[in-house]
């Protein structure tokens, strides 16, 4: 629900960053796995199913 609220305000994958993102190897792969586990789309938006949680 919180992610859906954030998506409605324009937040997406581009906003999911760490201050030192260039220094963390595998960040994009970890982000993909996290989105998959949450049932979100690859762009960081919540799916309809995830919004009902």
Coordinates of N, CA and C in Angstrom, one line a residue:
X1 N 0.8 -1.2 0.0 CA 0.0 0.0 0.0 C 0.9 1.3 0.0
X2 N 1.9 1.2 0.8 CA 2.8 2.4 0.9 C 3.5 2.6 -0.5
X3 N 3.9 1.5 -1.1 CA 4.6 1.7 -2.4 C 3.6 2.2 -3.5
X4 N 2.4 1.7 -3.4 CA 1.4 2.3 -4.4 C 1.2 3.8 -4.2
X5 N 1.2 4.2 -2.9 CA 1.0 5.6 -2.6 C 2.2 6.4 -3.2
X6 N 3.4 5.9 -3.0 CA 4.6 6.5 -3.5 C 4.6 6.5 -5.1
X7 N 4.2 5.4 -5.7 CA 4.1 5.4 -7.1 C 3.1 6.5 -7.7
X8 N 2.0 6.7 -7.0 CA 1.0 7.7 -7.4 C 1.7 9.1 -7.4
X9 N 2.7 9.3 -6.6 CA 3.3 10.5 -6.5 C 4.6 10.6 -7.4
X10 N 4.7 9.6 -8.2 CA 5.8 9.7 -9.2 C 7.1 9.0 -8.9
X11 N 7.2 8.3 -7.7 CA 8.4 7.6 -7.4 C 8.4 6.2 -8.1
X12 N 9.6 5.8 -8.5 CA 9.7 4.5 -9.2 C 11.2 4.0 -9.0
X13 N 11.6 3.1 -9.8 CA 12.9 2.5 -9.7 C 14.1 3.5 -9.6
X14 N 14.0 4.5 -10.4 CA 15.0 5.5 -10.4 C 15.2 6.2 -9.0
X15 N 14.2 6.1 -8.2 CA 14.3 6.7 -6.8 C 14.9 5.8 -5.8
X16 N 15.0 4.5 -6.2 CA 15.5 3.5 -5.2 C 17.0 3.4 -5.4
X17 N 17.7 4.3 -4.8 CA 19.1 4.4 -4.9 C 19.8 4.5 -3.6
X18 N 21.0 4.1 -3.5 CA 21.8 4.3 -2.3 C 22.8 5.5 -2.6
X19 N 23.2 6.1 -1.5 CA 24.1 7.3 -1.7 C 25.4 6.9 -2.5
X20 N 25.9 5.7 -2.3 CA 27.1 5.3 -3.0 C 26.8 4.1 -4.0
X21 N 25.8 4.3 -4.8 CA 25.4 3.2 -5.6 C 26.4 2.7 -6.5
X22 N 27.3 3.5 -7.0 CA 28.4 3.0 -7.9 C 29.4 2.1 -7.2
X23 N 29.4 2.1 -5.9 CA 30.4 1.3 -5.1 C 29.8 -0.1 -4.7
X24 N 28.5 -0.4 -5.0 CA 27.9 -1.6 -4.5 C 27.7 -2.5 -5.7
X25 N 28.5 -3.5 -5.8 CA 28.4 -4.5 -6.9 C 27.1 -5.3 -6.7
X26 N 26.4 -5.5 -7.8 CA 25.2 -6.3 -7.8 C 24.0 -5.7 -7.3
X27 N 24.0 -4.3 -7.1 CA 22.8 -3.6 -6.6 C 21.6 -3.8 -7.5
X28 N 21.8 -3.7 -8.8 CA 20.6 -3.8 -9.7 C 20.1 -5.2 -9.6
X29 N 20.9 -6.3 -9.5 CA 20.4 -7.6 -9.4 C 19.6 -7.8 -8.1
X30 N 20.2 -7.2 -7.0 CA 19.5 -7.3 -5.7 C 18.2 -6.6 -5.8
X31 N 18.1 -5.5 -6.4 CA 16.9 -4.7 -6.6 C 15.8 -5.5 -7.4
X32 N 16.3 -6.2 -8.4 CA 15.4 -7.0 -9.2 C 14.8 -8.1 -8.4
X33 N 15.6 -8.8 -7.6 CA 15.2 -9.9 -6.7 C 14.2 -9.3 -5.6
X34 N 14.5 -8.2 -5.1 CA 13.6 -7.6 -4.1 C 12.2 -7.3 -4.7
X35 N 12.2 -6.6 -5.9 CA 11.0 -6.3 -6.6 C 10.2 -7.6 -6.8
X36 N 10.9 -8.6 -7.3 CA 10.2 -9.9 -7.6 C 9.6 -10.5 -6.3
X37 N 10.3 -10.5 -5.2 CA 9.8 -11.0 -4.0 C 8.6 -10.2 -3.5
X38 N 8.6 -8.9 -3.7 CA 7.4 -8.1 -3.3 C 6.2 -8.2 -4.3
X39 N 6.5 -8.8 -5.5 CA 5.4 -8.8 -6.5 C 5.3 -7.5 -7.3
X40 N 6.4 -6.7 -7.3 CA 6.3 -5.5 -8.0 C 6.8 -5.6 -9.4
X41 N 6.6 -4.7 -10.3 CA 7.1 -4.7 -11.7 C 8.5 -4.2 -11.6
X42 N 9.3 -4.5 -12.7 CA 10.7 -4.2 -12.8 C 11.0 -2.7 -12.8
X43 N 10.0 -1.9 -13.0 CA 10.2 -0.4 -13.0 C 10.0 0.1 -11.6
X44 N 9.7 -0.8 -10.6 CA 9.6 -0.4 -9.2 C 8.2 0.0 -8.8
X45 N 7.2 -0.2 -9.7 CA 5.8 0.1 -9.4 C 5.2 -1.1 -8.8
X46 N 4.2 -0.9 -7.9 CA 3.5 -2.1 -7.3 C 2.5 -2.6 -8.3
X47 N 2.4 -3.9 -8.4 CA 1.4 -4.6 -9.2 C 0.0 -4.4 -8.5
X48 N -1.0 -4.7 -9.2 CA -2.4 -4.7 -8.7 C -2.4 -5.7 -7.5
X49 N -1.8 -6.8 -7.6 CA -1.8 -7.8 -6.5 C -1.1 -7.3 -5.3
X50 N 0.0 -6.6 -5.5 CA 0.8 -6.1 -4.4 C 0.1 -4.9 -3.7
X51 N -0.7 -4.2 -4.4 CA -1.4 -3.1 -3.9 C -2.5 -3.5 -2.8
X52 N -3.0 -4.7 -2.9 CA -4.0 -5.2 -2.0 C -3.5 -5.6 -0.7
X53 N -2.1 -5.8 -0.6 CA -1.5 -6.2 0.7 C -1.5 -5.2 1.7

